[in-house]
mmCIF file of C-alpha atoms in Angstrom:
data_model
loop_
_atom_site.group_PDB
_atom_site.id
_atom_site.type_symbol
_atom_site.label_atom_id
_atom_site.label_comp_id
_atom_site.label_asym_id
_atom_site.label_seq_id
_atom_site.Cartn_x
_atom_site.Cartn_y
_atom_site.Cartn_z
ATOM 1 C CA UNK A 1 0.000 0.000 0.000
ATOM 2 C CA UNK A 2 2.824 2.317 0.741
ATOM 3 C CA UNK A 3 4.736 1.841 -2.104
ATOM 4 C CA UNK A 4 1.473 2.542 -4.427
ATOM 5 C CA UNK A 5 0.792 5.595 -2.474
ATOM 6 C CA UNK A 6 3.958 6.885 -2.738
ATOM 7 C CA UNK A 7 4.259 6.241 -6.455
ATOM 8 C CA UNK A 8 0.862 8.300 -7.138
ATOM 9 C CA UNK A 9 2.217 11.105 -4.859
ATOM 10 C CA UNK A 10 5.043 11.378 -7.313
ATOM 11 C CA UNK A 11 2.757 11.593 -10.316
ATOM 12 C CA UNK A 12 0.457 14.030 -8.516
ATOM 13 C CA UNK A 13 3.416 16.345 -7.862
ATOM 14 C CA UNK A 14 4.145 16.221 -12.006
ATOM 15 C CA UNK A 15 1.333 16.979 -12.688
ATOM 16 C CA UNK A 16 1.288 20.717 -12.044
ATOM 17 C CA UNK A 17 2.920 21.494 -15.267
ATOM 18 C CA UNK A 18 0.951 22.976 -18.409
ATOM 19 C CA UNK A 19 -1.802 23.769 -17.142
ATOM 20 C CA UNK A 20 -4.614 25.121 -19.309
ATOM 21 C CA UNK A 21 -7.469 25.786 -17.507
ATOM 22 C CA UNK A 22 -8.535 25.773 -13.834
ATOM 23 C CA UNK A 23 -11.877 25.448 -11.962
ATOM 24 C CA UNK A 24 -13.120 26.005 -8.202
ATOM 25 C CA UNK A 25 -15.555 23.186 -7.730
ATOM 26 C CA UNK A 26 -18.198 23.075 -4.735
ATOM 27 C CA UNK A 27 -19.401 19.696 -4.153
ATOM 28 C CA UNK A 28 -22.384 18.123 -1.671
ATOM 29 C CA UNK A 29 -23.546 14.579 -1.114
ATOM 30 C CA UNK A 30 -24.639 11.817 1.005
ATOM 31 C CA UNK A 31 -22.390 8.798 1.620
ATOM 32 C CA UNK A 32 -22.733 5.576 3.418
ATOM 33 C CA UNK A 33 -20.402 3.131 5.045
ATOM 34 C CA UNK A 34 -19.475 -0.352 3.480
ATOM 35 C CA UNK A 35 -17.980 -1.612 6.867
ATOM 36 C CA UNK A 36 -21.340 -1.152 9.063
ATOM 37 C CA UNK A 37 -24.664 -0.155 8.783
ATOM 38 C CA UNK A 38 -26.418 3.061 10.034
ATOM 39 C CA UNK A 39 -22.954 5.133 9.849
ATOM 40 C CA UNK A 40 -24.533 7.689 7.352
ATOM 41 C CA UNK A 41 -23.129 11.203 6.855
ATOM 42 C CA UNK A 42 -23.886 14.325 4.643
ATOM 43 C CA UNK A 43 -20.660 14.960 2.806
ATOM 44 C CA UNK A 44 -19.519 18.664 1.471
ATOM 45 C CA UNK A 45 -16.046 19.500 -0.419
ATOM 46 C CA UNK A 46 -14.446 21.557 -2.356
ATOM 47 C CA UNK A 47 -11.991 20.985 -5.418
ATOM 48 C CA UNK A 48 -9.375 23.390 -6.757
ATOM 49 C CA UNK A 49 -9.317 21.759 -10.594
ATOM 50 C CA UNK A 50 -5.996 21.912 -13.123
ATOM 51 C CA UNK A 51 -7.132 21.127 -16.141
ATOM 52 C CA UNK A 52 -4.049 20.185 -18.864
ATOM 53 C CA UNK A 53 -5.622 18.443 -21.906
ATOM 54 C CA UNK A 54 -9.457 17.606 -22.861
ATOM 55 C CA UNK A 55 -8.684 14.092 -21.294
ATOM 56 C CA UNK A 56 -6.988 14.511 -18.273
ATOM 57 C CA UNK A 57 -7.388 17.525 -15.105
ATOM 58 C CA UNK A 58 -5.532 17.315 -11.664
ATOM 59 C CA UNK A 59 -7.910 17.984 -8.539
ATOM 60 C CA UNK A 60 -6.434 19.232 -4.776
ATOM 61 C CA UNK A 61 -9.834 18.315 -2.566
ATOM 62 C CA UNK A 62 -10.478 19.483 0.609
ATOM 63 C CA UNK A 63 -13.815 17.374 2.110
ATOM 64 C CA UNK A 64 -15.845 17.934 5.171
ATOM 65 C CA UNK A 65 -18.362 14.464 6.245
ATOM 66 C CA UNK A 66 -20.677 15.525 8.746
ATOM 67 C CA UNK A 67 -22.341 12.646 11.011
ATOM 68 C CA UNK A 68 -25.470 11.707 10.990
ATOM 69 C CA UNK A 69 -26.286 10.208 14.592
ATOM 70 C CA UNK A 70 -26.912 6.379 14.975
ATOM 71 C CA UNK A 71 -29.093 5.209 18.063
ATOM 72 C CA UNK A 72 -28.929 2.078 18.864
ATOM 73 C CA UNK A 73 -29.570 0.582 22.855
ATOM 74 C CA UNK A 74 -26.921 -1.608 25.336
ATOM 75 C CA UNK A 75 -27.893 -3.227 28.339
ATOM 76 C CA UNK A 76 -26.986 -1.505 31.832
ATOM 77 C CA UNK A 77 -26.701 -3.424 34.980
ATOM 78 C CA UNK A 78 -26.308 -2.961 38.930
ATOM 79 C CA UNK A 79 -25.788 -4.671 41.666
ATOM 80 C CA UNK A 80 -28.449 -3.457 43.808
ATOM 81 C CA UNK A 81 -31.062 -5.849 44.645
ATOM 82 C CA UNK A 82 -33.824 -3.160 44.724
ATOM 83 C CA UNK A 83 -33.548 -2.577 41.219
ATOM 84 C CA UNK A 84 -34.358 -4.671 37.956
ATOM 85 C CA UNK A 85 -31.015 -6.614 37.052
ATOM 86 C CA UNK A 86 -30.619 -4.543 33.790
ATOM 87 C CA UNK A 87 -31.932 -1.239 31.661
ATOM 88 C CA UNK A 88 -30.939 -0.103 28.559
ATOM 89 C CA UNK A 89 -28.727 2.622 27.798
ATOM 90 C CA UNK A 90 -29.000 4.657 24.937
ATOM 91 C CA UNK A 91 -25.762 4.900 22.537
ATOM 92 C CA UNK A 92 -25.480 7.470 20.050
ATOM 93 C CA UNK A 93 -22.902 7.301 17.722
ATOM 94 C CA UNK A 94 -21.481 10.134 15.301
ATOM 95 C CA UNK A 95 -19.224 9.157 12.460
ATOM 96 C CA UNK A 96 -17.563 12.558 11.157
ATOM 97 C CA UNK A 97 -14.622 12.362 8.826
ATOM 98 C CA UNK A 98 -12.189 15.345 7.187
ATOM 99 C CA UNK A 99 -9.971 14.575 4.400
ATOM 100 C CA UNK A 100 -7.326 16.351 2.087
ATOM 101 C CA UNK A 101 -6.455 14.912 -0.656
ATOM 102 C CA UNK A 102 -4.720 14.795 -4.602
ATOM 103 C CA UNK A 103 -6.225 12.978 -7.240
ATOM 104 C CA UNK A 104 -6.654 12.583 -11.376
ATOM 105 C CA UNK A 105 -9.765 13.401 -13.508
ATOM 106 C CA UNK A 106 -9.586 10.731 -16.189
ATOM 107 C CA UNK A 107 -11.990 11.110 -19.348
ATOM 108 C CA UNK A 108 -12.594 7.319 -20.346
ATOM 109 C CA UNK A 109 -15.235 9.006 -23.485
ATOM 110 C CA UNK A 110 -16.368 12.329 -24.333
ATOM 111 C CA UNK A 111 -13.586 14.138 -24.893
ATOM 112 C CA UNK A 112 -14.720 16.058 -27.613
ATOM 113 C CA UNK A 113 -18.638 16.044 -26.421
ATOM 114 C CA UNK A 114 -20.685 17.908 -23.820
ATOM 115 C CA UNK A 115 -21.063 14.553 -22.157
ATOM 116 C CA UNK A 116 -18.059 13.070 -20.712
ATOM 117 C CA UNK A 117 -17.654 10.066 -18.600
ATOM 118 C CA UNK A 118 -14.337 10.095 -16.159
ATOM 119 C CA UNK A 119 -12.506 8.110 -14.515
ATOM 120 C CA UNK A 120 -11.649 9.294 -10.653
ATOM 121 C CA UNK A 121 -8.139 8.538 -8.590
ATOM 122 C CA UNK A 122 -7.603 10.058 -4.917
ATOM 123 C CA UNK A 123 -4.799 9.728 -2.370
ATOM 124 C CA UNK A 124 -4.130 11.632 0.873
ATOM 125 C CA UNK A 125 -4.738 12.135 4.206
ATOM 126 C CA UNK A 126 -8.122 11.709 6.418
ATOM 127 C CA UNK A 127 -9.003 12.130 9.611
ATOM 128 C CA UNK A 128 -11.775 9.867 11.149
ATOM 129 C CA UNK A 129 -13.653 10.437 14.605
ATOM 130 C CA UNK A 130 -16.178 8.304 16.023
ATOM 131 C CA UNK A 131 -17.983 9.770 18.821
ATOM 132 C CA UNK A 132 -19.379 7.751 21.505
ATOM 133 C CA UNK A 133 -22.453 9.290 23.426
ATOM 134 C CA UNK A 134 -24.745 6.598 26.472
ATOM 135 C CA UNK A 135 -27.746 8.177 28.049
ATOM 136 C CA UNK A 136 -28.796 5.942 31.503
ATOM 137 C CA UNK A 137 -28.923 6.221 34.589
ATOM 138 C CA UNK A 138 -25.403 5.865 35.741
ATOM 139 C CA UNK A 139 -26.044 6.682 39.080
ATOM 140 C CA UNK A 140 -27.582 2.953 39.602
ATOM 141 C CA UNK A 141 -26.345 1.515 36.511
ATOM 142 C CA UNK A 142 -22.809 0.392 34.436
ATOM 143 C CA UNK A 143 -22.243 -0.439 31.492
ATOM 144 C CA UNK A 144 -19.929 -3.524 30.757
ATOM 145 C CA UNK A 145 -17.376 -2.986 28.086
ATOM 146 C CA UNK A 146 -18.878 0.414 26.679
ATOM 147 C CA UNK A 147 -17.779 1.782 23.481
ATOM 148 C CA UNK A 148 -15.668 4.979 23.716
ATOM 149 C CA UNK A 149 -15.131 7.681 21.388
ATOM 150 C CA UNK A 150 -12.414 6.848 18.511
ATOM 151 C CA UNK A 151 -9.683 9.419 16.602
ATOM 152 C CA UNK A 152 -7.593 7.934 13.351
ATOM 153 C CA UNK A 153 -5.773 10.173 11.431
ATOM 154 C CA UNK A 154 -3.469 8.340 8.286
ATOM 155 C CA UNK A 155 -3.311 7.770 4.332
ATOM 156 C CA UNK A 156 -6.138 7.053 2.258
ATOM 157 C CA UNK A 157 -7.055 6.521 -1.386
ATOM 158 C CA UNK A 158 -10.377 6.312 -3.498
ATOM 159 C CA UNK A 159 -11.265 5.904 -6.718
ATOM 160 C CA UNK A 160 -14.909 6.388 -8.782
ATOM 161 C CA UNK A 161 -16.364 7.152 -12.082
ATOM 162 C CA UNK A 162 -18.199 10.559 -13.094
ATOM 163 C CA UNK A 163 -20.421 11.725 -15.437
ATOM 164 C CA UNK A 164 -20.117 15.769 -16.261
ATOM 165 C CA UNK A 165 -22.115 17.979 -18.602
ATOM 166 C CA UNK A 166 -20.894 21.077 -20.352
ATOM 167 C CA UNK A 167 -22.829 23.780 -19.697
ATOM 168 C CA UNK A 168 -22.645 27.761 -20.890
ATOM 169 C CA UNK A 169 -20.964 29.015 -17.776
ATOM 170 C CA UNK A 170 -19.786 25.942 -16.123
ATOM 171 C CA UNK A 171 -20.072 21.830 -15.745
ATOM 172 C CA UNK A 172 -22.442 20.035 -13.714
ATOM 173 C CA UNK A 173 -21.227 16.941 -12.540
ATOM 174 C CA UNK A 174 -22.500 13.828 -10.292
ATOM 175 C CA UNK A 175 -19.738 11.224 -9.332
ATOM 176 C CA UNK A 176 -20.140 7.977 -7.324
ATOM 177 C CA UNK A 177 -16.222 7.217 -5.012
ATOM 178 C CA UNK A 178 -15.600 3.920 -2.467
ATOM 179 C CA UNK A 179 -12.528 4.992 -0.158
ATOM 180 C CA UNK A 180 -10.436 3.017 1.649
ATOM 181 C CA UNK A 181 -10.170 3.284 5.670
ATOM 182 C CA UNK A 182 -7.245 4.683 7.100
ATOM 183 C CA UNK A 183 -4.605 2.811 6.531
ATOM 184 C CA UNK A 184 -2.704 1.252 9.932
ATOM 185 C CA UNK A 185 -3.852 -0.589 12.467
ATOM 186 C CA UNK A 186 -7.336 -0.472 14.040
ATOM 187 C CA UNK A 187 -8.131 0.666 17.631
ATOM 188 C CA UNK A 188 -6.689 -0.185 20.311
ATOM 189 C CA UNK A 189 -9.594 -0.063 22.218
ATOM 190 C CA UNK A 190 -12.294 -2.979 21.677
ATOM 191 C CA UNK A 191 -14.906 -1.813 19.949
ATOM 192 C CA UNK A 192 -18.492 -2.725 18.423
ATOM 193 C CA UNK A 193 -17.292 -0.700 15.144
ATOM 194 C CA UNK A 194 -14.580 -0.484 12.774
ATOM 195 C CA UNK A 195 -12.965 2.526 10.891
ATOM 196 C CA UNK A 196 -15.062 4.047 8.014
ATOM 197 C CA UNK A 197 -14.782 2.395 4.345
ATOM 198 C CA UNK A 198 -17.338 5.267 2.557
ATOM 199 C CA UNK A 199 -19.465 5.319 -0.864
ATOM 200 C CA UNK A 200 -19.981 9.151 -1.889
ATOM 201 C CA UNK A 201 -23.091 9.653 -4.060
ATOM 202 C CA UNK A 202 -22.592 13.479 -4.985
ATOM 203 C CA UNK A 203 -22.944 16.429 -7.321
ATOM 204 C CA UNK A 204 -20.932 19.559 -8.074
ATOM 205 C CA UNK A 205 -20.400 22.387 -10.188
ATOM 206 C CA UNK A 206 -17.080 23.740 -11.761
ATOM 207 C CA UNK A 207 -16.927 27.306 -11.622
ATOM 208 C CA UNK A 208 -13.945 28.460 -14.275
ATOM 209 C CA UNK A 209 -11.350 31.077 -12.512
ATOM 210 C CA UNK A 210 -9.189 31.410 -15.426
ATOM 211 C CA UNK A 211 -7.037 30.321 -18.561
ATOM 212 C CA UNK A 212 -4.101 30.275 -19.873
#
């Protein structure tokens, strides 16, 4: 993994040079986790485009997933004999994610059309937390083994297709990515949940800045 990531770092620095054209692009979208169910967030970016040729553009992205909470219940117990054995605690769980990153626009057909169909590549760095919320009554209650709030920051890389359409002032786009966790080892804390693998459903716009 290392290796790979280091060999598309290289061609991401190269590919700075001759630039023709370049874009600001505002992106939103909703994305869902392959590793576990319910771990659902509304994702928002932006891309700083490079375009060099009608079939390939270099893309610095900056993304932002905010969590959508997932409630699920644990069991509680006590040791006071006055009390009912168990009661459930509430967990709420928020899976939030930031991520910079460098990757390659790709046009697989449509170079010469307003319809194009791409091919996406991203590597970089993300940042994953997990937070970890119970709502019981701990005064009488404890929980046995409870989940706890998890931080992972390390390399990443994704890859996607995308359709665009030329437009007068612009391109509308809508792209489809799977990601990779963060690479490394998982937490060191037990946990009923594992590091975020995401599909991205989502839709942007490229605004053009200027050309050369």
């Amino acid at each position: 993994m290392r290796k790979i990531l280091l060999l598309l770092l290289v061609i991401n620095l190269s590919a700075f040079n001759c630039i023709a054209q370049f874009y600001i692009e505002p992106v939103i979208g909703y994305q869902i986790d392959m590793n576990q169910s319910g771990f659902n967030q509304i994702n928002s970016a932006v891309q700083f485009t490079f375009k060099k040729s009608s079939g390939y553009e270099f893309i610095l992205l900056v993304q932002k997933s905010w969590a959508l909470s997932h409630v699920s219940n644990d069991s509680a117990f006590t040791a006071n004999l006055s009390l009912p054995l168990y009661t459930a605690a509430q967990k709420t769980i928020l899976p939030g994610s930031f991520s910079f990153s460098a990757g390659h626009r790709i046009v697989l057909a449509g170079k010469s059309s307003v319809n194009k169909l791409s091919l996406l590549i991203n590597t970089g760095l993300t940042a994953q937390q997990i937070k970890v919320s119970y709502r019981y009554d701990k005064n009488n209650y404890t929980l046995l083994n409870p989940d706890e709030t998890q931080n992972k920051l390390s390399i990443f890389i994704s890859g996607g297709v995308e359709y665009m359409r030329l437009l007068k002032s612009g391109r509308l786009f809508f792209q489809i990515n799977v990601s990779s966790p963060p690479a490394g080892r998982a937490f060191k804390y037990p946990s009923s949940f594992q590091l975020m693998a995401p599909i991205n459903l989502s839709a942007g716009y490229s605004i053009p800045i200027k050309k050369k």
